XYZ file of C-alpha atoms in Angstrom:
686
model
C -13.510 14.031 31.790
C -15.954 16.715 29.924
C -15.072 15.058 26.492
C -16.554 11.712 27.582
C -20.040 13.653 28.984
C -19.962 15.642 25.640
C -19.279 12.192 23.495
C -21.718 10.523 25.735
C -24.376 13.503 24.992
C -24.687 12.297 21.285
C -23.460 8.957 22.128
C -27.387 7.421 22.126
C -28.315 9.169 18.500
C -24.904 7.557 17.245
C -25.706 4.330 18.423
C -28.907 4.158 17.128
C -28.420 5.725 13.901
C -25.184 2.709 13.740
C -27.848 0.292 13.132
C -28.308 1.681 9.565
C -24.848 1.250 8.955
C -23.931 -2.378 9.582
C -24.344 -2.670 5.747
C -21.934 -0.044 4.956
C -19.098 -1.473 3.229
C -16.662 0.802 5.007
C -18.080 0.039 8.576
C -17.702 -3.711 7.848
C -14.089 -3.030 7.016
C -13.064 -1.140 9.767
C -15.066 -3.970 12.136
C -13.486 -6.665 10.404
C -10.043 -5.298 10.787
C -10.490 -4.473 14.222
C -10.976 -8.067 15.022
C -8.620 -9.500 12.763
C -6.061 -7.542 14.492
C -7.303 -8.350 18.006
C -7.074 -12.228 17.021
C -4.106 -12.177 14.841
C -1.805 -9.200 14.846
C 1.451 -10.137 16.814
C 1.245 -7.234 19.688
C -2.246 -6.018 19.213
C -3.172 -3.046 20.746
C -5.887 -1.657 23.132
C -8.536 0.607 21.482
C -8.390 3.733 24.077
C -7.652 7.727 23.590
C -4.284 6.550 23.290
C -4.761 4.755 20.265
C -7.322 6.917 19.075
C -4.821 10.009 18.923
C -1.908 7.875 17.124
C -4.476 6.809 14.939
C -5.973 10.156 14.161
C -2.440 12.012 13.660
C -1.472 9.038 11.281
C -4.528 9.574 9.366
C -3.976 13.269 8.712
C -0.748 12.182 7.599
C -2.004 10.251 4.803
C -4.360 12.574 4.115
C -2.125 15.419 3.656
C 1.698 14.682 4.132
C 2.809 17.695 2.915
C 0.419 19.959 4.653
C 0.103 21.865 1.808
C -4.465 20.877 1.710
C -5.820 21.804 5.083
C -5.524 25.257 6.618
C -4.760 25.457 10.453
C -8.934 26.015 10.496
C -9.718 22.477 9.342
C -7.004 20.859 11.674
C -8.714 22.915 14.142
C -12.049 21.186 13.249
C -10.850 17.823 13.083
C -9.187 17.877 16.210
C -13.199 17.514 18.018
C -12.338 13.713 16.513
C -8.719 13.319 18.016
C -10.249 11.434 21.710
C -12.721 10.213 19.926
C -12.038 7.604 17.130
C -11.471 4.321 18.926
C -15.418 5.597 20.460
C -16.310 5.785 16.625
C -14.950 2.065 16.220
C -16.044 0.360 19.440
C -19.771 1.380 18.487
C -19.163 0.874 15.030
C -19.953 4.484 13.591
C -18.754 5.417 10.959
C -19.995 8.954 9.723
C -17.012 10.752 10.736
C -15.339 9.643 7.832
C -17.266 11.407 5.633
C -16.153 15.490 7.056
C -12.811 14.239 5.707
C -13.949 13.462 2.049
C -15.339 16.307 2.008
C -13.340 18.890 3.547
C -10.339 17.253 1.027
C -12.568 17.563 -1.993
C -13.230 21.521 -1.003
C -9.346 21.624 -0.472
C -8.261 20.372 -3.515
C -11.145 22.404 -5.598
C -9.792 25.325 -3.685
C -6.218 25.145 -4.251
C -7.117 23.951 -8.028
C -8.643 27.430 -8.146
C -5.730 29.357 -6.894
C -3.239 27.640 -8.966
C -5.634 28.208 -11.989
C -5.565 32.255 -11.314
C -1.752 32.439 -10.939
C -1.725 32.541 -14.978
C -3.074 35.841 -14.735
C -0.473 36.890 -12.103
C 2.144 38.958 -13.101
C 4.827 36.941 -11.503
C 7.652 39.367 -9.223
C 11.154 37.509 -9.738
C 12.891 40.538 -7.954
C 13.587 39.382 -4.554
C 10.527 40.761 -2.977
C 9.844 37.391 -1.703
C 11.632 34.564 0.337
C 12.099 31.079 -0.207
C 12.527 29.410 2.680
C 13.981 25.413 2.721
C 13.454 23.708 6.078
C 13.268 19.880 7.300
C 9.753 17.882 6.097
C 9.511 17.270 9.685
C 8.809 21.156 10.694
C 6.227 21.556 7.681
C 3.046 23.063 9.412
C -0.665 23.233 7.791
C -0.990 26.867 6.152
C -3.103 29.493 8.199
C -5.890 30.015 5.488
C -6.821 30.564 1.912
C -4.187 33.836 1.542
C -1.846 31.595 2.877
C -2.007 28.836 0.440
C -2.007 31.184 -2.317
C 1.081 33.108 -1.028
C 2.320 28.971 -1.095
C 1.768 28.584 -4.539
C 2.884 31.389 -6.110
C 6.340 30.897 -4.185
C 6.227 27.433 -5.996
C 5.209 27.839 -9.266
C 7.963 30.435 -9.404
C 10.399 28.431 -7.864
C 9.781 25.300 -10.478
C 10.080 28.109 -13.203
C 13.243 29.423 -12.239
C 14.251 26.012 -11.012
C 13.228 24.516 -15.252
C 14.377 26.952 -17.053
C 17.954 26.591 -15.787
C 18.183 22.677 -16.337
C 16.831 23.413 -19.418
C 20.384 25.867 -19.933
C 23.035 26.068 -17.562
C 24.464 29.350 -19.155
C 22.930 31.890 -16.940
C 23.366 35.084 -19.287
C 21.309 32.953 -21.952
C 18.793 32.666 -19.576
C 17.973 36.304 -18.699
C 18.655 37.904 -22.206
C 15.709 35.410 -23.076
C 13.813 35.349 -19.683
C 10.586 37.109 -20.465
C 9.549 34.809 -23.532
C 10.961 31.706 -21.425
C 8.770 32.574 -18.783
C 5.772 33.012 -20.535
C 5.752 29.509 -22.627
C 6.443 27.499 -19.587
C 4.594 29.124 -17.004
C 1.185 27.780 -17.956
C 2.338 23.782 -18.404
C 4.057 24.055 -14.673
C 0.690 25.309 -13.487
C -1.078 23.092 -15.539
C 1.625 20.109 -14.321
C 0.705 20.983 -10.902
C -3.554 21.009 -11.239
C -3.087 17.554 -13.179
C -1.006 16.628 -9.775
C -4.088 17.177 -7.348
C -6.694 15.882 -10.189
C -4.550 12.724 -9.574
C -5.225 12.749 -6.161
C -8.374 13.281 -6.628
C -8.838 10.697 -9.116
C -6.925 8.481 -6.556
C -7.996 4.928 -6.134
C -11.108 5.799 -8.018
C -12.685 8.682 -6.141
C -11.565 11.006 -3.104
C -14.205 8.690 -0.921
C -12.111 5.088 -1.833
C -9.032 7.124 -0.896
C -9.949 8.810 2.655
C -11.320 6.001 3.825
C -8.172 3.273 3.109
C -5.846 6.106 4.292
C -7.939 5.594 7.283
C -7.950 2.043 7.080
C -4.175 1.927 6.708
C -3.700 4.511 9.520
C -5.482 2.078 12.104
C -2.974 -0.684 10.987
C 0.187 0.986 10.769
C -0.618 2.285 14.802
C -0.270 -1.399 15.486
C 3.450 -1.551 13.223
C 4.443 -0.520 10.390
C 4.221 -3.352 7.958
C 0.819 -3.784 8.505
C -1.527 -2.363 5.722
C -4.360 -2.566 3.811
C -4.541 -3.864 0.718
C -7.475 -3.339 -2.255
C -8.030 -6.566 -4.947
C -5.583 -4.247 -6.926
C -2.890 -3.948 -4.477
C -2.965 -7.253 -3.360
C -2.458 -8.862 -7.001
C 0.892 -6.020 -7.581
C 2.373 -7.115 -4.625
C 1.915 -11.086 -5.040
C 3.074 -10.468 -8.294
C 5.876 -9.061 -6.968
C 6.729 -11.451 -4.779
C 6.337 -13.838 -8.182
C 8.996 -15.220 -10.388
C 5.852 -15.927 -12.960
C 3.278 -12.811 -13.604
C 0.253 -12.806 -15.333
C 0.089 -9.861 -17.096
C 0.030 -7.866 -20.202
C 3.802 -7.691 -20.195
C 4.502 -4.558 -20.531
C 6.117 -1.750 -18.181
C 4.533 2.242 -17.825
C 5.667 5.170 -16.299
C 4.654 8.962 -16.526
C 6.663 11.259 -18.812
C 7.996 14.946 -18.018
C 4.366 15.807 -19.904
C 2.357 13.458 -18.343
C 1.669 10.872 -20.338
C 1.884 7.598 -19.374
C 4.384 6.038 -21.594
C 5.115 2.101 -22.583
C 8.774 1.861 -21.605
C 9.062 -1.892 -21.653
C 7.808 -4.988 -23.240
C 8.715 -7.658 -21.898
C 9.653 -10.820 -24.496
C 7.526 -13.327 -24.852
C 4.405 -11.091 -22.712
C 1.045 -10.449 -24.203
C 2.253 -7.226 -25.871
C 5.251 -8.261 -27.448
C 3.888 -11.241 -29.157
C 1.163 -9.015 -30.168
C 3.455 -6.329 -32.032
C 1.206 -3.694 -32.139
C 2.489 -1.896 -29.072
C 5.717 -0.232 -29.043
C 7.959 1.335 -26.648
C 8.032 4.725 -26.309
C 3.654 4.621 -27.293
C 1.259 6.954 -25.042
C -1.406 5.325 -23.641
C -4.541 7.212 -23.841
C -6.605 4.787 -22.516
C -7.221 1.650 -20.943
C -10.692 -0.305 -21.119
C -12.129 -3.470 -19.364
C -15.727 -4.614 -20.187
C -16.830 -2.893 -17.751
C -14.678 0.346 -17.446
C -12.552 2.644 -19.069
C -9.985 4.993 -17.592
C -8.632 8.001 -19.196
C -4.613 7.912 -18.283
C -4.477 12.422 -18.549
C -4.601 13.585 -14.879
C -4.085 10.287 -13.334
C -1.131 8.301 -11.347
C 1.026 5.590 -13.255
C -0.230 3.352 -9.857
C -3.582 3.785 -10.936
C -3.103 2.432 -14.032
C -0.985 -0.294 -12.540
C -3.659 -0.999 -9.977
C -5.792 -1.242 -13.333
C -4.054 -3.592 -15.001
C -3.435 -5.783 -12.286
C -6.922 -5.867 -11.421
C -7.700 -9.999 -11.836
C -11.378 -9.056 -13.491
C -9.601 -7.019 -16.078
C -8.183 -10.357 -18.320
C -8.511 -8.342 -21.781
C -8.204 -4.680 -21.991
C -8.469 -2.601 -25.095
C -5.383 0.267 -25.127
C -5.859 3.485 -26.946
C -2.441 4.147 -28.275
C -0.576 7.354 -29.596
C 1.881 6.390 -31.818
C 5.401 8.471 -32.410
C 3.891 9.741 -35.697
C 0.660 11.226 -34.044
C -1.873 8.102 -35.377
C -4.296 6.562 -33.045
C -4.841 2.524 -32.210
C -6.808 0.447 -30.506
C -5.344 -2.704 -29.523
C -6.974 -5.618 -27.495
C -4.322 -7.505 -25.246
C -5.636 -10.854 -23.183
C -2.638 -10.997 -19.955
C -0.610 -13.934 -20.213
C 1.888 -15.883 -18.205
C 5.478 -14.287 -18.310
C 8.450 -14.564 -16.614
C 9.151 -11.643 -14.647
C 12.433 -10.164 -15.427
C 13.556 -8.281 -12.429
C 12.650 -11.503 -10.088
C 15.502 -13.607 -12.376
C 19.252 -14.494 -11.367
C 22.475 -15.260 -13.220
C 25.908 -16.065 -11.825
C 28.993 -14.118 -13.281
C 32.583 -15.579 -13.047
C 34.924 -12.782 -11.493
C 38.771 -13.735 -12.516
C 41.643 -12.139 -10.370
C 43.960 -14.539 -8.574
C 41.156 -16.884 -8.169
C 38.057 -17.144 -10.108
C 35.123 -16.480 -7.764
C 31.247 -16.469 -8.333
C 29.060 -13.085 -8.539
C 25.255 -13.869 -8.139
C 22.739 -10.792 -7.527
C 19.693 -11.995 -5.570
C 16.903 -9.105 -6.164
C 13.939 -10.676 -3.970
C 13.006 -13.812 -2.610
C 10.409 -14.540 -5.214
C 8.528 -18.034 -5.241
C 5.869 -19.593 -7.270
C 2.490 -19.215 -5.575
C 0.595 -21.072 -8.072
C 1.439 -24.302 -7.374
C 1.906 -26.377 -3.595
C 5.755 -27.025 -3.836
C 6.425 -24.193 -6.443
C 10.068 -23.431 -6.759
C 11.365 -20.057 -7.160
C 14.468 -18.091 -5.927
C 16.111 -20.834 -4.478
C 15.936 -23.296 -6.773
C 17.366 -20.484 -9.682
C 20.256 -20.073 -6.951
C 20.951 -23.906 -7.172
C 21.220 -23.735 -11.098
C 23.171 -20.562 -10.435
C 25.331 -22.713 -8.448
C 25.482 -25.326 -10.516
C 26.890 -23.479 -13.722
C 29.703 -21.682 -11.598
C 30.770 -24.802 -9.776
C 31.615 -25.903 -13.267
C 33.807 -23.119 -13.903
C 36.099 -24.307 -10.883
C 35.370 -20.609 -8.843
C 36.836 -20.799 -5.234
C 34.792 -18.628 -3.880
C 31.375 -16.879 -3.835
C 29.831 -12.967 -3.654
C 26.198 -13.072 -3.033
C 24.671 -9.329 -3.522
C 21.468 -8.828 -1.352
C 21.970 -5.067 -1.867
C 18.363 -3.331 -1.730
C 16.704 -6.768 -1.592
C 13.633 -5.801 0.413
C 12.468 -9.541 1.068
C 9.793 -11.703 -0.039
C 9.179 -15.423 0.806
C 10.272 -16.969 4.371
C 10.186 -20.708 2.869
C 12.481 -19.148 0.033
C 14.721 -17.773 2.842
C 15.149 -20.652 4.528
C 15.787 -23.228 1.137
C 18.519 -21.111 0.441
C 20.201 -20.868 3.839
C 19.732 -24.774 4.163
C 22.034 -24.971 0.864
C 25.406 -23.727 2.212
C 25.133 -25.684 5.897
C 24.972 -29.203 6.489
C 22.131 -29.361 8.969
C 20.643 -27.364 12.118
C 18.439 -24.987 12.927
C 18.174 -21.637 10.814
C 15.596 -19.361 13.138
C 13.279 -19.098 15.953
C 9.363 -17.825 15.418
C 7.578 -16.354 17.720
C 3.979 -16.039 18.022
C 0.970 -13.484 19.697
C 0.629 -16.217 22.433
C 4.305 -16.697 23.269
C 4.619 -20.119 21.397
C 7.897 -20.616 19.302
C 8.592 -22.843 16.996
C 12.170 -23.359 14.994
C 12.806 -23.588 11.604
C 15.056 -25.952 10.615
C 16.622 -27.447 7.022
C 15.319 -30.352 6.381
C 18.029 -31.256 3.430
C 21.350 -32.718 5.175
C 23.946 -31.646 3.112
C 25.628 -28.502 1.256
C 25.722 -27.457 -2.385
C 28.603 -24.870 -1.742
C 30.777 -25.426 0.856
C 33.420 -22.813 0.234
C 34.164 -19.098 1.262
C 31.554 -16.579 0.931
C 30.824 -12.743 1.042
C 26.996 -11.700 1.453
C 26.902 -7.782 0.309
C 23.874 -6.264 2.269
C 23.078 -2.438 2.749
C 20.261 -0.265 4.230
C 17.825 -1.623 2.273
C 17.801 -5.451 2.786
C 15.185 -6.038 4.541
C 13.287 -9.236 6.196
C 14.009 -12.357 4.193
C 17.196 -10.993 3.269
C 18.053 -10.400 6.899
C 16.767 -14.254 7.729
C 19.061 -15.480 5.406
C 22.109 -12.923 6.371
C 21.965 -13.325 9.818
C 21.836 -17.365 9.533
C 25.167 -17.487 7.613
C 26.612 -14.993 10.164
C 25.825 -17.249 12.879
C 26.426 -20.248 11.135
C 30.448 -18.383 10.775
C 29.228 -19.311 7.101
C 29.942 -16.060 5.127
C 31.739 -12.888 5.313
C 28.745 -10.158 5.880
C 29.645 -6.784 4.691
C 28.261 -3.729 3.533
C 26.287 -1.107 5.631
C 23.495 -2.386 9.074
C 20.667 -3.840 7.559
C 16.814 -1.988 7.988
C 15.581 -4.089 10.652
C 12.245 -6.272 10.337
C 12.358 -9.149 11.578
C 8.520 -10.083 11.261
C 6.236 -12.093 9.223
C 3.061 -10.985 7.447
C 0.283 -12.883 6.077
C -2.308 -11.149 3.989
C -6.128 -12.647 5.229
C -9.349 -11.460 3.279
C -11.770 -9.161 5.254
C -14.783 -11.295 3.923
C -15.967 -13.976 1.633
C -16.908 -10.489 -0.978
C -12.955 -9.502 -2.121
C -14.520 -5.927 -2.680
C -13.832 -5.456 0.924
C -9.672 -5.860 0.272
C -7.470 -7.576 2.339
C -5.041 -7.348 5.390
C -1.137 -8.012 5.595
C -0.994 -8.462 9.394
C 2.119 -8.720 10.986
C 1.207 -12.390 12.915
C 4.996 -13.365 14.213
C 8.726 -12.160 14.801
C 11.459 -14.602 13.953
C 14.622 -14.232 16.242
C 18.316 -15.466 15.023
C 19.191 -19.273 16.340
C 21.004 -17.454 19.255
C 17.820 -16.168 20.532
C 18.672 -12.568 19.594
C 16.754 -10.635 16.875
C 17.443 -8.237 14.245
C 14.351 -6.429 14.623
C 14.869 -2.193 14.419
C 18.516 -2.706 14.859
C 19.409 -4.411 11.437
C 21.686 -7.397 10.798
C 24.825 -5.487 11.516
C 28.282 -6.624 8.944
C 31.102 -8.187 10.105
C 33.108 -5.863 7.629
C 31.235 -2.000 7.686
C 31.876 -0.089 4.459
C 30.638 3.722 3.995
C 27.774 4.394 2.283
C 25.411 6.595 0.205
C 22.341 5.955 2.407
C 23.876 6.654 5.699
C 22.118 8.722 8.214
C 18.989 8.728 5.346
C 17.028 7.578 8.476
C 14.944 4.841 5.851
C 15.723 1.725 8.652
C 12.401 0.009 10.457
C 13.697 1.913 13.680
C 13.006 5.452 12.725
C 9.225 4.166 11.392
C 6.260 4.942 13.995
C 5.512 2.370 15.784
C 7.661 -0.348 14.787
C 8.214 -3.685 16.916
C 10.772 -3.317 19.587
C 14.282 -5.057 19.469
C 14.587 -8.216 22.250
C 15.974 -11.733 23.040
C 14.319 -14.964 23.633
C 16.210 -18.675 24.277
C 17.745 -19.583 21.903
C 19.118 -22.817 20.519
C 21.841 -24.060 23.090
C 23.794 -25.697 20.500
C 23.683 -25.720 16.712
C 26.819 -26.740 14.265
C 28.221 -23.624 13.977
C 31.398 -23.480 11.662
C 34.521 -22.402 13.053
C 35.330 -18.719 13.766
C 35.637 -16.560 10.758
C 39.445 -14.790 10.931
C 37.179 -11.469 10.965
C 39.622 -9.663 12.898
C 42.431 -9.950 10.215
C 39.685 -9.386 6.967
C 38.931 -6.401 8.590
C 42.572 -4.833 9.342
C 42.661 -5.392 5.765
C 40.049 -3.493 4.338
C 40.576 -0.933 6.607
C 44.282 -0.309 5.292
C 43.217 -0.969 1.767
C 39.820 1.948 2.202
C 42.036 4.020 4.615
C 43.060 6.343 1.148
C 40.980 4.889 -1.318
C 39.371 8.532 -3.124
C 36.298 6.473 -4.029
C 35.026 4.984 -0.727
C 35.867 8.697 0.564
C 34.028 10.170 -2.596
C 30.822 8.418 -0.824
C 31.510 9.852 2.285
C 31.342 13.151 0.740
C 28.172 12.831 -1.316
C 26.841 11.330 1.450
C 27.050 14.724 3.744
C 26.646 16.479 0.679
C 23.049 14.919 0.259
C 22.298 15.149 4.360
C 23.074 18.894 4.624
C 21.081 19.773 1.488
C 18.146 17.913 1.722
C 17.471 16.025 5.211
C 19.044 18.727 6.974
C 18.399 21.692 4.951
C 17.253 25.053 7.003
C 17.717 28.586 5.001
C 16.024 31.117 3.259
C 16.870 33.683 0.366
C 15.384 35.923 -1.986
C 13.227 34.395 -4.929
C 15.512 35.410 -8.164
C 16.743 33.859 -11.250
C 20.461 34.201 -9.730
C 19.834 33.116 -6.010
C 17.680 29.902 -7.658
C 20.899 29.702 -10.093
C 23.668 29.931 -7.609
C 21.656 27.340 -5.625
C 21.347 24.925 -8.322
C 24.450 25.257 -9.955
C 26.411 25.498 -6.292
C 25.094 21.877 -5.735
C 26.024 20.165 -8.714
C 29.177 21.946 -9.089
C 29.687 20.219 -5.875
C 28.386 16.141 -6.990
C 30.261 16.651 -10.003
C 33.688 17.080 -8.436
C 33.250 14.843 -5.431
C 31.296 11.979 -7.787
C 34.075 12.290 -10.131
C 36.584 9.694 -8.981
C 33.640 7.247 -8.623
C 32.798 7.322 -12.275
C 36.409 7.183 -13.444
C 37.096 3.927 -11.352
C 37.364 0.779 -12.877
C 38.132 -2.292 -11.259
C 41.223 -4.336 -11.919
C 39.037 -7.991 -12.430
C 38.065 -9.785 -15.561
C 34.300 -10.299 -15.250
C 32.922 -13.190 -17.374
C 29.848 -14.856 -17.953
C 29.426 -18.758 -17.631
C 29.862 -20.480 -20.360
C 26.256 -21.904 -20.568
C 25.079 -17.735 -20.080
C 27.941 -16.657 -22.469
C 25.766 -19.121 -24.968
C 22.848 -17.642 -24.425
C 23.426 -14.126 -24.482
C 24.260 -14.433 -28.401
C 20.616 -15.431 -29.104
C 19.460 -11.782 -29.794
C 21.035 -9.006 -29.930
C 19.129 -7.425 -27.036
C 19.916 -9.835 -24.555
C 23.517 -9.412 -26.315
C 23.970 -5.829 -24.949
C 22.313 -6.042 -21.559
C 24.674 -8.757 -20.712
C 27.420 -6.679 -21.996
C 25.789 -3.560 -19.379
C 25.647 -6.056 -16.895
C 29.553 -7.059 -16.678
C 30.072 -3.744 -17.134
C 27.861 -2.552 -14.078
C 29.783 -5.168 -11.846
C 33.131 -4.243 -12.915
C 32.803 -0.409 -12.088
C 30.979 -1.628 -8.472
C 33.583 -0.243 -6.145
C 31.452 -2.395 -3.401
C 32.078 -5.728 -5.551
C 35.323 -4.916 -5.807
C 36.190 -4.858 -2.040
C 33.950 -8.077 -1.376
C 35.992 -9.493 -3.937
C 39.107 -8.230 -1.857
C 37.788 -9.577 1.147
C 36.881 -12.901 -0.277
C 40.583 -13.504 -1.656
C 42.018 -12.003 1.702
C 39.466 -15.036 2.977
C 41.038 -17.263 0.351
C 44.451 -16.811 1.265
C 43.930 -17.236 5.175
C 42.047 -20.885 4.395
C 45.159 -21.164 2.861
C 47.582 -20.299 6.070
C 45.016 -22.058 8.594
C-alpha cells in the first residue's frame, strides 16, 4: 500500500510531463506494443505488479546478462522500479528508461578504465588469488568498484594463462619463456576485453537504442519466449534466413581473433563474387552507404550484418584491406542470389537396399510472390531424382532444423499422405481451425525414417508430429525443442523506424488434440545425444506457454500401426555394446560436469590452469576417438543428376565429396539407415 501512495505522490507531475512524451518514439513503441499484445497475443497477460517485477528482472538480464557491469548499489537504485513498470506503461511515462542508459554508459566507461589500468599492474601468478568457477545461474552482481577491479584482474590473468597453454601444450616450454610470452600477450588480451565493451557501447548504434530495445524485448518475452522486437535490419535478416532467395551483397563475414571483420565466404553468383575485387580472408575496415558509415573496429559481426541487411543500404562502399596490406574501396550493389544454407540435395545410401537421404536445413519459402515455392517444392524435385534411382525407403534429416514457414511444413506433410487433416490451430479467442492436406495423393509411399534432435523446432515438429500420428514415418533421435506456436510480424506504425513485433498469435495441436508445446515430439526410437540435459528446450525458457490438449479430429485416415516394438528391440540390441554411442553418452556427461554443473575453485597459477585444461582436453580426446575413427559400412553416392552437376566446378566437386563423407561418418544416419532396413525387412515379412 505504501509504495502505491509513494508513487501517487509524484504521479500528478508525471501525468503532466507525459503530455510532452507522447511524441517520443520510445513512448509510441511501448504504447503500440502494449495494445498490440493485448489485442493479438495468444495469451496476453494482465498489466499489474506481477508483470512489472518479471519484466524488470528480464530487462536487467538483457542489459547485463553475466552480472559483471552493474554493482549491488546500482541494483538497489533500480529496485525502486520493480513494482512501478506497470504504472509507467499504463500512464505512458517513458522517463524511467534514461537512468538505465546513463548507468550502463557509466559502468562501461568505468570498466574500460579499470581494465586499461591493468596494463600497469604487475600480475601475480603465485597462487595468492583463487579462481572460482560456478554455474551461471548462481552469478551475482559485484559489490563495488574494488570487487570489479579484482574480477577483471583475475579474468585477464586467467585468459593470459589459458591462451599461453592453448598456443603451446608443453608446460616446461611455457615456464622457460613465461616472462616474455606474458608481456607480449597481456596488452593484446586487455585490448580485446576493452573492445568487447566498446562493442556493447556501439550495439545497435548507441547505448540508448540498446537499452530501449532491451526493455521492449523484456516486455514481449514475459508473454512468451518467441515474441520479440525487431528493428528494421533485424526484420530483414530474419526474413532472409527463411527465404530461398536473398537480396544481399553475396558474402558471409565473421570476426577473427584479432577483432577484425573478415570475409569468410563469397556466394557464387552473388554481387561480390561477380565483381571479383573482394576475396575470402579480406578484412573489411569500414562500410559506407550514402547516408552513414560504420567503422568495423570494436563492433560486433551482428552489427555489421545489420548494416548490410538494412533495406535502405542498397549500394555500399567496402573499405577492404587485402592480405598484402593494401587498402582499396569496392562499391557493390545488392542482388538476388540463392541462399546456400537453404537448399536440399538428395543422396543414395547403398547397402542391401537403396535408400534416399535428404537433409532439410529449414522450412524456407519465397516471401516475394503470392504462391512462391520453397522447401516443399525443392524436396519434391529431389524426391523425383531419387525415385529414378529406385530407392526402397527414405531418411529425412531434421536435426538442427529450427523451423520456418508453416505453409511449407503443411505442403511437405501432404507429399507423404494421401489426404486428411494435418494439425489444429487455436487462437486467443478460443476458436480453432484445421489445416488440411488439399492435394489428394502422395508423392512417396515407401517406408520413411525422420531424424530429429533437441534443436528440431516449430515447423520441424509440425511435420514430424503429423508423420508420427499418421504412422507414416518412424521418428528417431532425441525429443524435440517443444515449440507449438506460430508468430506473425506486425509493424509498430507506418514509420518503419519504430520497428516491428514478432508476436505469438496461435498455438497448433496435433490431429489427436495433443500438443508438443513445452514437451517436444518424443521419438519412436530414442538415441543418446550429445545435447541431452543441456536444458535448451522451450520448457526451460522463462514464461514458455504451457502444454495442454484440446478435442482432436475423431477420425483421420492414418495408416496401419508400425512395428515399433520390434524396431526398438533391434535398435537397442545393436547399440547395447556400440562404442560410438557409449562415447556420445560419456562426452555428454563430461560437458555437463565441466560446464553446466561446474562448481570448483583452485589457486590462480600456471600449473593449476594447465592441469584443468589438459585434463579436460585429454578426457575429451580419449572419449571422442571412437567417434572420430568410425566410418559406416554403407556406400553414399549422388543421384545421377547431382553427380553431373558436381563436375561443373572444382569447388562444387570438393564440397560434394565432403558432404558424402560427412554422411558416411555420421553415426545417427547409420543407425537411422539400419532402422529403415529393419523396417523394410519387417514390411516384407508382413
